[in-house]
Coordinates of C-alpha atoms in Angstrom, one line a residue:
Chain A
X1 CA 16.9 2.0 -21.5
X2 CA 13.8 0.6 -20.0
X3 CA 11.6 3.7 -20.1
X4 CA 8.4 1.8 -19.2
X5 CA 10.0 0.7 -16.0
X6 CA 11.3 4.1 -15.0
X7 CA 7.9 5.5 -15.8
X8 CA 6.2 2.8 -13.7
X9 CA 8.4 3.4 -10.7
X10 CA 8.1 7.2 -11.0
X11 CA 4.3 7.1 -11.3
X12 CA 4.0 4.6 -8.5
X13 CA 6.0 6.9 -6.2
X14 CA 3.9 9.9 -7.1
X15 CA 0.7 7.9 -6.5
X16 CA 2.1 7.0 -3.1
X17 CA 2.2 10.7 -2.2
X18 CA -1.3 11.2 -3.5
X19 CA -2.4 8.6 -1.1
X20 CA -0.5 10.4 1.7
X21 CA -1.3 13.9 0.5
X22 CA -1.6 15.3 4.0
X23 CA 1.8 13.9 5.2
X24 CA 3.6 14.9 2.0
X25 CA 2.2 18.3 1.2
X26 CA -0.3 19.7 3.7
X27 CA 1.8 19.1 6.8
X28 CA 5.0 20.9 5.6
X29 CA 2.8 23.7 4.2
X30 CA 1.1 24.1 7.6
X31 CA 4.3 24.1 9.6
X32 CA 5.8 26.6 7.2
X33 CA 2.7 28.8 7.5
X34 CA 3.2 28.7 11.3
X35 CA 6.8 29.9 10.9
X36 CA 5.6 32.8 8.8
X37 CA 2.9 33.8 11.3
X38 CA 5.3 33.6 14.3
X39 CA 8.6 34.8 12.8
X40 CA 7.4 36.8 9.8
X41 CA 4.3 38.6 11.0
X42 CA 4.6 38.7 14.8
X43 CA 8.3 38.9 15.6
X44 CA 9.5 40.0 12.2
X45 CA 7.7 43.3 12.4
X46 CA 9.9 44.2 15.4
X47 CA 13.1 43.3 13.5
X48 CA 15.2 45.5 11.4
X49 CA 15.4 44.7 7.7
X50 CA 18.5 42.8 6.6
X51 CA 20.4 44.2 3.6
X52 CA 17.2 46.1 2.9
X53 CA 15.0 43.0 3.0
X54 CA 12.2 42.7 5.6
X55 CA 12.8 39.9 8.1
X56 CA 9.6 38.1 6.9
X57 CA 10.9 38.0 3.4
X58 CA 14.5 37.2 4.5
X59 CA 13.5 33.9 6.0
X60 CA 11.4 32.7 2.9
X61 CA 14.3 30.9 1.1
X62 CA 15.5 29.2 4.2
X63 CA 12.0 28.1 5.1
X64 CA 11.4 26.6 1.6
X65 CA 14.7 24.7 1.9
X66 CA 13.9 23.5 5.5
X67 CA 10.9 21.7 4.1
X68 CA 12.5 20.7 0.8
X69 CA 15.5 19.1 2.5
X70 CA 13.6 17.1 5.0
X71 CA 10.9 16.0 2.6
X72 CA 13.4 15.0 -0.1
X73 CA 15.2 12.8 2.4
X74 CA 12.0 11.4 3.9
X75 CA 10.3 10.7 0.6
X76 CA 13.2 9.0 -1.1
X77 CA 14.1 7.0 2.0
X78 CA 10.6 5.7 2.6
X79 CA 10.2 5.1 -1.1
X80 CA 13.0 2.5 -1.2
X81 CA 12.8 1.4 2.5
X82 CA 9.1 0.4 2.3
X83 CA 9.5 -2.2 -0.5
X84 CA 12.6 -3.6 1.4
X85 CA 10.5 -3.8 4.6
X86 CA 7.4 -5.4 3.0
X87 CA 9.4 -7.6 0.6
X88 CA 7.9 -6.2 -2.6
X89 CA 11.4 -5.2 -3.6
X90 CA 11.6 -8.7 -5.1
X91 CA 9.8 -7.4 -8.1
X92 CA 12.2 -4.6 -8.8
X93 CA 15.2 -6.9 -8.3
X94 CA 13.8 -9.5 -10.7
X95 CA 12.9 -6.9 -13.4
X96 CA 14.9 -6.2 -16.5
X97 CA 16.0 -2.8 -15.1
X98 CA 19.4 -1.3 -14.4
X99 CA 20.4 0.3 -11.1
X100 CA 20.5 3.7 -12.8
X101 CA 16.9 3.3 -14.0
X102 CA 15.7 2.3 -10.5
X103 CA 17.4 5.4 -9.2
X104 CA 15.9 7.6 -11.9
X105 CA 12.4 6.4 -10.9
X106 CA 12.7 6.7 -7.2
X107 CA 15.0 9.8 -6.9
X108 CA 13.2 11.5 -9.8
X109 CA 9.8 11.1 -8.1
X110 CA 11.1 12.3 -4.7
X111 CA 12.8 15.3 -6.3
X112 CA 9.7 16.1 -8.3
X113 CA 7.6 16.0 -5.1
X114 CA 10.1 18.3 -3.3
X115 CA 10.1 20.8 -6.2
X116 CA 6.3 20.9 -6.1
X117 CA 6.4 21.3 -2.4
X118 CA 9.0 24.1 -2.7
X119 CA 6.8 25.9 -5.2
X120 CA 3.7 25.5 -3.0
X121 CA 5.5 27.0 0.0
X122 CA 6.8 29.8 -2.3
X123 CA 3.3 30.7 -3.3
X124 CA 2.0 30.4 0.3
X125 CA 4.7 32.8 1.4
X126 CA 3.5 35.3 -1.1
X127 CA 0.3 35.5 0.9
X128 CA 2.1 36.7 4.0
X129 CA 5.0 38.8 2.7
X130 CA 5.9 40.5 -0.5
X131 CA 9.4 39.7 -1.9
X132 CA 11.3 39.6 -5.1
X133 CA 12.9 36.8 -7.0
X134 CA 15.9 38.3 -8.7
X135 CA 17.3 35.3 -10.4
X136 CA 14.3 33.0 -11.1
X137 CA 16.2 30.6 -13.3
X138 CA 19.0 30.2 -10.8
X139 CA 16.4 29.7 -8.1
X140 CA 14.8 26.9 -10.1
X141 CA 18.2 25.4 -10.9
X142 CA 19.3 25.4 -7.3
X143 CA 16.0 24.0 -6.1
X144 CA 16.3 21.1 -8.6
X145 CA 19.9 20.5 -7.7
X146 CA 19.2 20.5 -4.0
X147 CA 16.1 18.3 -4.3
X148 CA 18.0 15.7 -6.4
X149 CA 21.0 15.7 -4.0
X150 CA 18.9 15.2 -0.9
X151 CA 16.6 12.7 -2.6
X152 CA 19.8 10.7 -3.4
X153 CA 20.9 11.1 0.2
X154 CA 17.4 9.8 1.2
X155 CA 17.8 6.9 -1.1
X156 CA 21.1 5.9 0.5
X157 CA 19.5 6.3 3.9
X158 CA 16.6 4.1 2.9
X159 CA 19.0 1.4 1.9
X160 CA 21.1 1.7 5.0
X161 CA 18.3 1.8 7.5
X162 CA 17.2 -1.4 9.1
X163 CA 14.3 0.0 11.0
X164 CA 11.8 2.9 10.8
X165 CA 13.5 4.6 13.7
X166 CA 16.7 5.1 11.7
X167 CA 14.6 6.5 8.8
X168 CA 13.2 9.3 10.9
X169 CA 16.2 10.0 13.1
X170 CA 18.3 11.4 10.3
X171 CA 15.9 14.1 9.0
X172 CA 14.9 14.9 12.5
X173 CA 18.2 14.9 14.3
X174 CA 20.6 15.8 11.5
X175 CA 19.0 17.6 8.6
X176 CA 16.6 19.7 10.6
X177 CA 19.2 21.0 13.2
X178 CA 21.8 21.7 10.5
X179 CA 19.2 23.6 8.5
X180 CA 18.2 25.7 11.5
X181 CA 21.9 26.4 12.2
X182 CA 22.6 26.9 8.6
X183 CA 21.0 30.3 8.5
X184 CA 17.3 29.7 7.9
X185 CA 16.5 32.5 10.3
X186 CA 19.6 34.6 10.2
X187 CA 22.6 35.4 8.0
X188 CA 25.8 33.8 9.2
X189 CA 27.3 37.4 9.0
X190 CA 25.3 38.1 12.2
X191 CA 27.3 35.5 14.1
X192 CA 30.4 36.2 16.2
X193 CA 33.6 35.6 14.1
X194 CA 34.4 32.2 15.6
X195 CA 30.8 30.8 15.2
X196 CA 30.8 32.2 11.7
X197 CA 33.9 30.1 10.9
X198 CA 32.3 27.1 12.5
X199 CA 29.2 27.5 10.5
X200 CA 31.1 27.2 7.3
X201 CA 31.6 23.5 8.1
X202 CA 27.9 23.1 7.9
X203 CA 27.2 22.2 4.3
X204 CA 23.6 23.4 4.4
X205 CA 24.9 27.0 5.0
X206 CA 26.0 27.1 1.4
X207 CA 22.6 25.8 0.1
X208 CA 20.6 28.4 2.0
X209 CA 23.0 31.2 1.2
X210 CA 23.0 30.4 -2.5
X211 CA 19.2 30.0 -2.6
X212 CA 18.8 33.3 -0.8
X213 CA 21.1 34.9 -3.3
X214 CA 18.7 33.9 -6.1
X215 CA 15.9 35.8 -4.3
X216 CA 17.6 38.9 -3.1
X217 CA 21.0 39.1 -4.9
X218 CA 23.1 39.2 -1.8
X219 CA 25.1 36.4 -0.2
X220 CA 27.5 35.8 2.7
X221 CA 29.5 33.3 0.7
X222 CA 30.3 33.7 -3.0
X223 CA 27.5 32.1 -5.0
X224 CA 30.0 30.2 -7.1
X225 CA 31.5 28.7 -3.9
X226 CA 28.1 27.6 -2.8
X227 CA 27.4 26.1 -6.2
X228 CA 30.6 24.2 -6.0
X229 CA 29.7 22.9 -2.5
X230 CA 26.2 21.9 -3.7
X231 CA 27.7 20.0 -6.7
X232 CA 30.3 18.4 -4.4
X233 CA 27.4 17.0 -2.2
X234 CA 25.7 15.7 -5.3
X235 CA 28.9 14.0 -6.5
X236 CA 29.4 12.5 -3.1
X237 CA 25.9 11.0 -3.0
X238 CA 26.2 9.7 -6.6
X239 CA 29.5 8.1 -5.6
X240 CA 28.0 6.3 -2.6
X241 CA 25.0 5.2 -4.8
X242 CA 27.4 3.8 -7.5
X243 CA 29.2 1.9 -4.8
X244 CA 25.9 0.5 -3.4
X245 CA 24.9 -0.8 -6.8
X246 CA 28.3 -2.2 -7.6
X247 CA 28.4 -4.3 -4.4
X248 CA 24.6 -5.0 -4.1
X249 CA 24.8 -3.6 -0.6
X250 CA 21.6 -4.4 1.3
X251 CA 19.8 -5.2 -2.0
X252 CA 21.1 -8.6 -3.2
X253 CA 22.5 -11.2 -0.9
Chain B
X1 CA 14.4 -31.7 -26.2
X2 CA 15.5 -28.0 -26.3
X3 CA 16.5 -26.5 -23.0
X4 CA 14.9 -23.1 -22.1
X5 CA 16.9 -22.7 -18.9
X6 CA 20.4 -24.1 -18.3
X7 CA 22.2 -24.0 -15.0
X8 CA 25.8 -25.0 -14.8
X9 CA 28.0 -25.6 -11.8
X10 CA 26.0 -23.1 -9.8
X11 CA 27.3 -22.4 -6.3
X12 CA 26.2 -20.0 -3.6
X13 CA 27.9 -19.3 -0.3
X14 CA 26.2 -16.6 1.9
X15 CA 28.3 -14.0 3.7
X16 CA 27.7 -15.9 7.0
X17 CA 29.5 -19.0 5.5
X18 CA 26.3 -21.0 4.8
X19 CA 26.7 -23.0 1.6
X20 CA 23.3 -23.0 0.0
X21 CA 24.2 -24.5 -3.4
X22 CA 27.1 -26.8 -4.1
X23 CA 27.5 -26.9 -7.8
X24 CA 24.1 -27.4 -9.3
X25 CA 23.6 -28.5 -12.9
X26 CA 20.1 -28.5 -14.3
X27 CA 18.5 -28.1 -17.7
X28 CA 14.8 -27.2 -17.9
X29 CA 13.0 -28.2 -21.2
X30 CA 10.8 -25.7 -23.0
X31 CA 7.2 -26.2 -22.2
X32 CA 7.5 -28.6 -19.3
X33 CA 6.2 -28.5 -15.8
X34 CA 9.2 -29.0 -13.6
X35 CA 8.9 -29.7 -9.9
X36 CA 11.7 -28.9 -7.5
X37 CA 11.3 -30.8 -4.3
X38 CA 13.4 -30.5 -1.2
X39 CA 13.2 -30.1 2.5
X40 CA 13.4 -26.7 4.1
X41 CA 16.8 -25.1 3.7
X42 CA 17.7 -27.4 0.8
X43 CA 18.5 -24.5 -1.5
X44 CA 15.2 -24.3 -3.5
X45 CA 14.6 -20.6 -2.9
X46 CA 18.2 -19.7 -3.3
X47 CA 18.3 -21.5 -6.7
X48 CA 15.1 -19.6 -7.9
X49 CA 16.5 -16.4 -6.4
X50 CA 19.7 -16.6 -8.5
X51 CA 17.8 -17.3 -11.7
X52 CA 15.4 -14.5 -11.1
X53 CA 18.0 -11.9 -10.0
X54 CA 17.3 -11.7 -6.3
X55 CA 20.5 -13.4 -5.2
X56 CA 24.0 -13.2 -6.6
X57 CA 25.6 -16.5 -7.5
X58 CA 29.1 -17.2 -6.0
X59 CA 30.1 -19.0 -9.2
X60 CA 28.5 -20.9 -12.1
X61 CA 26.5 -19.9 -15.2
X62 CA 22.8 -19.6 -15.9
X63 CA 21.3 -19.0 -19.3
X64 CA 17.7 -18.3 -20.0
X65 CA 16.8 -19.0 -23.6
X66 CA 20.5 -18.5 -24.5
X67 CA 20.8 -15.3 -22.6
X68 CA 23.3 -15.2 -19.7
X69 CA 21.6 -13.9 -16.6
X70 CA 24.6 -11.7 -15.6
X71 CA 25.8 -10.4 -19.0
X72 CA 22.4 -10.1 -20.6
X73 CA 20.2 -9.7 -17.7
X74 CA 17.6 -7.6 -19.4
X75 CA 16.8 -10.1 -22.1
X76 CA 17.0 -13.0 -19.6
X77 CA 14.7 -11.4 -17.0
X78 CA 12.1 -10.3 -19.5
X79 CA 11.3 -13.9 -20.1
X80 CA 10.8 -14.8 -16.5
X81 CA 7.8 -14.3 -14.2
X82 CA 8.2 -15.0 -10.5
X83 CA 5.5 -15.8 -7.9
X84 CA 7.3 -15.5 -4.5
X85 CA 6.7 -17.6 -1.5
X86 CA 5.8 -14.7 0.8
X87 CA 2.6 -12.6 0.2
X88 CA 4.8 -9.6 -0.7
X89 CA 2.5 -7.1 -2.3
X90 CA 1.8 -3.4 -1.8
X91 CA -1.5 -3.6 0.0
X92 CA -2.5 0.1 -0.5
X93 CA -2.6 -0.2 -4.3
X94 CA -5.6 -1.4 -6.3
X95 CA -5.3 -4.7 -8.1
X96 CA -5.4 -2.9 -11.5
X97 CA -2.6 -0.5 -10.5
X98 CA -0.5 -3.3 -9.2
X99 CA -0.6 -5.4 -12.4
X100 CA -0.1 -2.3 -14.5
X101 CA 3.0 -1.4 -12.5
X102 CA 4.4 -5.0 -12.9
X103 CA 3.9 -4.9 -16.7
X104 CA 5.7 -1.5 -16.9
X105 CA 8.5 -2.6 -14.7
X106 CA 9.3 -5.4 -17.1
X107 CA 9.5 -3.0 -20.0
X108 CA 6.3 -3.7 -21.7
X109 CA 3.9 -1.1 -23.1
X110 CA 0.5 -1.0 -21.5
X111 CA -1.9 -3.6 -22.8
X112 CA -5.2 -3.4 -20.9
X113 CA -6.7 -6.3 -23.0
X114 CA -3.9 -8.7 -21.8
X115 CA -4.2 -7.6 -18.2
X116 CA -8.0 -8.1 -18.4
X117 CA -7.4 -11.6 -19.7
X118 CA -5.0 -12.4 -16.9
X119 CA -7.3 -11.0 -14.2
X120 CA -10.4 -12.8 -15.6
X121 CA -8.4 -16.1 -15.7
X122 CA -7.6 -15.7 -12.0
X123 CA -11.2 -14.6 -11.1
X124 CA -9.9 -11.2 -10.1
X125 CA -11.6 -9.1 -12.7
X126 CA -14.4 -8.0 -10.4
X127 CA -11.9 -7.0 -7.8
X128 CA -9.7 -5.0 -10.1
X129 CA -10.6 -1.6 -8.4
X130 CA -10.3 -3.0 -4.9
X131 CA -7.4 -2.1 -2.7
X132 CA -5.3 -5.2 -2.2
X133 CA -5.5 -4.9 1.6
X134 CA -9.3 -5.6 1.3
X135 CA -8.6 -9.0 -0.3
X136 CA -8.3 -12.3 1.5
X137 CA -5.0 -14.2 1.6
X138 CA -6.0 -16.5 -1.2
X139 CA -7.0 -13.5 -3.4
X140 CA -3.7 -11.8 -2.6
X141 CA -1.9 -15.0 -3.8
X142 CA -3.9 -14.6 -7.1
X143 CA -2.8 -11.0 -7.4
X144 CA 0.9 -12.2 -7.1
X145 CA 0.3 -14.6 -9.9
X146 CA -1.4 -12.0 -12.0
X147 CA 1.6 -9.7 -11.4
X148 CA 4.0 -12.4 -12.5
X149 CA 1.9 -13.0 -15.7
X150 CA 1.4 -9.3 -16.5
X151 CA 4.4 -9.2 -18.8
X152 CA 3.7 -12.4 -20.7
X153 CA 6.7 -14.4 -19.4
X154 CA 7.9 -17.6 -21.1
X155 CA 9.0 -19.1 -17.9
X156 CA 7.0 -19.0 -14.7
X157 CA 8.5 -19.7 -11.3
X158 CA 6.1 -20.7 -8.6
X159 CA 7.8 -20.8 -5.2
X160 CA 5.5 -22.8 -2.9
X161 CA 2.4 -21.4 -4.6
X162 CA -0.2 -23.3 -2.7
X163 CA 1.2 -22.9 0.8
X164 CA -1.8 -21.8 3.0
X165 CA -4.2 -21.8 0.0
X166 CA -7.7 -23.4 0.2
X167 CA -8.7 -26.4 -1.9
X168 CA -10.8 -24.4 -4.4
X169 CA -8.0 -22.0 -5.2
X170 CA -5.5 -24.8 -5.5
X171 CA -7.7 -26.5 -8.0
X172 CA -8.1 -23.2 -10.0
X173 CA -4.4 -22.6 -9.8
X174 CA -3.5 -26.0 -11.2
X175 CA -6.0 -25.6 -14.0
X176 CA -4.4 -22.3 -14.8
X177 CA -0.9 -23.8 -14.7
X178 CA -2.0 -26.5 -17.2
X179 CA -3.6 -23.9 -19.4
X180 CA -0.3 -21.9 -19.4
X181 CA 1.6 -24.9 -20.3
X182 CA -0.7 -25.5 -23.2
X183 CA 0.2 -22.0 -24.3
X184 CA 3.9 -22.9 -24.3
X185 CA 4.9 -21.5 -20.9
X186 CA 7.5 -23.4 -19.0
X187 CA 6.6 -23.8 -15.4
X188 CA 9.0 -24.4 -12.5
X189 CA 7.5 -25.0 -9.2
X190 CA 8.6 -25.8 -5.7
X191 CA 6.1 -27.4 -3.4
X192 CA 5.8 -29.1 0.0
X193 CA 2.7 -30.9 -1.2
X194 CA 4.4 -33.8 -3.0
X195 CA 1.1 -35.1 -4.3
X196 CA 0.9 -31.9 -6.3
X197 CA 4.1 -32.6 -8.0
X198 CA 2.9 -36.2 -8.5
X199 CA -0.3 -34.8 -10.2
X200 CA 1.2 -31.9 -12.1
X201 CA 4.8 -32.3 -13.0
X202 CA 6.4 -33.8 -16.1
X203 CA 9.8 -34.0 -14.5
X204 CA 10.9 -33.9 -10.9
X205 CA 14.2 -32.9 -9.3
X206 CA 15.1 -33.5 -5.7
X207 CA 17.4 -31.1 -4.0
X208 CA 19.0 -31.6 -0.6
X209 CA 21.7 -29.6 1.2
X210 CA 22.5 -27.7 -1.9
X211 CA 22.9 -30.7 -4.2
X212 CA 20.5 -32.0 -6.8
X213 CA 20.3 -35.6 -5.9
X214 CA 17.9 -36.7 -8.6
X215 CA 16.3 -35.4 -11.8
X216 CA 14.0 -37.7 -13.6
X217 CA 10.8 -38.0 -15.7
X218 CA 8.0 -38.5 -13.2
X219 CA 6.7 -41.7 -14.6
X220 CA 10.2 -43.2 -14.9
X221 CA 10.9 -42.2 -11.3
X222 CA 7.7 -43.8 -10.1
X223 CA 8.5 -47.0 -12.1
X224 CA 12.0 -47.1 -11.0
X225 CA 11.6 -46.3 -7.3
X226 CA 7.9 -46.8 -6.7
X227 CA 6.7 -50.0 -5.0
X228 CA 3.5 -51.8 -4.5
X229 CA 3.2 -54.0 -1.4
X230 CA 0.7 -56.8 -1.8
X231 CA -0.7 -58.7 1.2
X232 CA -3.0 -61.7 1.0
X233 CA -4.9 -62.7 4.1
X234 CA -5.4 -66.4 4.3
X235 CA -8.4 -68.1 5.9
X236 CA -6.4 -71.1 7.2
X237 CA -2.9 -71.0 8.8
X238 CA 0.1 -72.1 6.7
X239 CA 3.1 -73.8 8.4
X240 CA 5.4 -72.7 5.6
X241 CA 5.3 -71.4 2.1
X242 CA 4.6 -74.3 -0.2
X243 CA 7.3 -75.1 -2.7
X244 CA 7.0 -73.6 -6.2
X245 CA 4.1 -71.4 -5.2
X246 CA 5.5 -68.3 -6.7
X247 CA 8.5 -67.2 -8.8
X248 CA 9.2 -64.2 -6.6
X249 CA 10.3 -63.7 -3.1
X250 CA 7.3 -64.2 -0.9
X251 CA 7.0 -63.8 2.8
X252 CA 4.8 -65.5 5.3
X253 CA 3.8 -63.6 8.5
X254 CA 5.0 -65.3 11.7
X255 CA 1.4 -66.4 12.6
X256 CA 1.1 -68.0 9.1
X257 CA -2.0 -66.1 8.1
X258 CA -0.6 -63.6 5.6
X259 CA 1.4 -63.9 2.4
X260 CA 3.1 -60.8 1.1
X261 CA 5.3 -59.7 -1.7
X262 CA 6.6 -56.5 -3.2
X263 CA 5.9 -55.4 -6.8
X264 CA 8.4 -52.8 -8.2
X265 CA 7.3 -50.0 -10.5
X266 CA 4.2 -47.8 -10.9
X267 CA 1.0 -49.4 -9.7
X268 CA -0.5 -49.6 -13.2
X269 CA 2.6 -51.3 -14.7
X270 CA 1.7 -54.3 -16.8
X271 CA 2.7 -56.8 -14.2
X272 CA 0.5 -59.9 -13.9
X273 CA 2.4 -61.4 -10.9
X274 CA -0.5 -60.8 -8.5
X275 CA -3.0 -62.5 -10.8
X276 CA -0.7 -65.4 -11.3
X277 CA -0.2 -65.9 -7.6
X278 CA -4.0 -65.7 -7.0
X279 CA -4.6 -68.3 -9.7
X280 CA -2.0 -70.6 -8.2
X281 CA -3.5 -70.2 -4.7
X282 CA -7.0 -71.2 -6.0
X283 CA -5.5 -74.1 -8.0
X284 CA -3.8 -75.5 -4.8
X285 CA -6.9 -75.0 -2.7
X286 CA -5.3 -72.4 -0.4
X287 CA -8.2 -70.1 0.5
X288 CA -7.9 -66.4 1.2
X289 CA -10.2 -63.8 2.6
X290 CA -8.8 -60.5 1.3
X291 CA -6.2 -58.9 -1.0
X292 CA -4.7 -55.6 -0.1
X293 CA -2.2 -53.6 -2.1
X294 CA -0.5 -50.3 -1.1
X295 CA 1.5 -48.2 -3.5
X296 CA 4.4 -46.1 -2.4
X297 CA 3.8 -42.4 -3.3
X298 CA 6.2 -39.9 -4.5
X299 CA 6.4 -38.8 -0.9
X300 CA 7.8 -42.1 0.2
X301 CA 10.3 -42.0 -2.6
X302 CA 11.3 -38.5 -1.6
X303 CA 11.6 -39.3 2.0
X304 CA 13.7 -42.3 1.1
X305 CA 16.0 -40.3 -1.2
X306 CA 16.5 -37.4 1.2
X307 CA 17.0 -39.8 4.1
X308 CA 19.8 -41.6 2.2
X309 CA 21.6 -38.4 1.3
X310 CA 21.8 -37.3 4.9

């Protein structure tokens, strides 16, 4: 195991977000704050509590994930796309480092950033609403699992993309809408039966539902089912990554 | 002499069907400066790419100091440093961070003293805290070399290192290359400036259309294929070449005022034919006004070889 190399990539990636601190941390925190102000404080005060939880508190887990999902994908995809685009990837390809170690560096750094971001949004939310965290260890576990899964997905995206447009289109046009429709602002139990059934095809529903369960101890889908779905997504991403490295797809001609 | 890099029957066909290498065999000796010459698209960069891990070979075998680049890629790659042709470097980083990253990537524990030595040798030490984007093109090229040397490689690949580089930097760079060779580093370079290969290299290979068409010691090559054309301008016109004037094929220009012959081999070869001819001319009272000799350069040899293989 080339620990020096994993460390080098990991630190390089974290340094990259230090250079782009506003984009990586400040901007998601600002947009989340706006959601709290609008939906939590302004509109939320007119809404009835859901399962005994105030609306402002109810949306917290979903809002954390909204940022964590998009940032995991963006960070990891930019992390690997940028060296491909600028040509500096030659150094990684010529280094005595395995595909797994490359992945560990890039995905590890992206997931770390997402978890830091999630924690910052969690703390920011505390300023606006009071809420419990019933299963803190599960919350941390889910956050880690989700961050890693979506960082892996971002890594795949960064390899697949052949332009900056494709990099931005997936978080913007796929992840963001699915997260909105995945129950960030409502419980899927509030939907008409047909729509509720349709929502179950949205994988992000399970993530938000499980994450919300760790906060408030209630769920629309059984937490174990959600955990299985999350793990399945992780396995799917790992499988694609393994295939990429086996074939050298978009890395080695 | 012992080989540090062995390439056997190496082929590469790209997905689009382009055949870049057609069964290359090459052995690089430890500690030599080896120049790989070839026109654009000859396969130089593909060859380097395969050895360094950027390109997958279609077939064939490459070993670096005995380690197979596929089966034992870690051990093989640790020994290699690559300076790419393009100025590919993360411009937002500082010079110091960039070389530190390179060393870590190649699995070496940090060693600020070594990195300082490398940066000083490349006149980059006072720029170590500058962001790379603030450096000139030549300085960026130095950074790439520093990155390639950060992990103390035993073999250094320089792919067109002096393309677009000013005279001063070229001189510095070659001084550094010689210095590295003195420290036992094997250097493999590709260049368009053939006079550089002529100045620097111990051995020269010529690659064209995916085939190595020649590998030879530079001096032997110059002796074997180099020519010196000697022309003697006469003060009075000659009708024909006098009998027994010279023991080599001699030509007389149509106007009868210029004698010429070709000497084979390197210019400084111990060949006294010109002196003998001049003495004979003096003895026979044939007066001349000037003697001109032109040597063929490696470039002429190269153009000739590549032309023939077309």
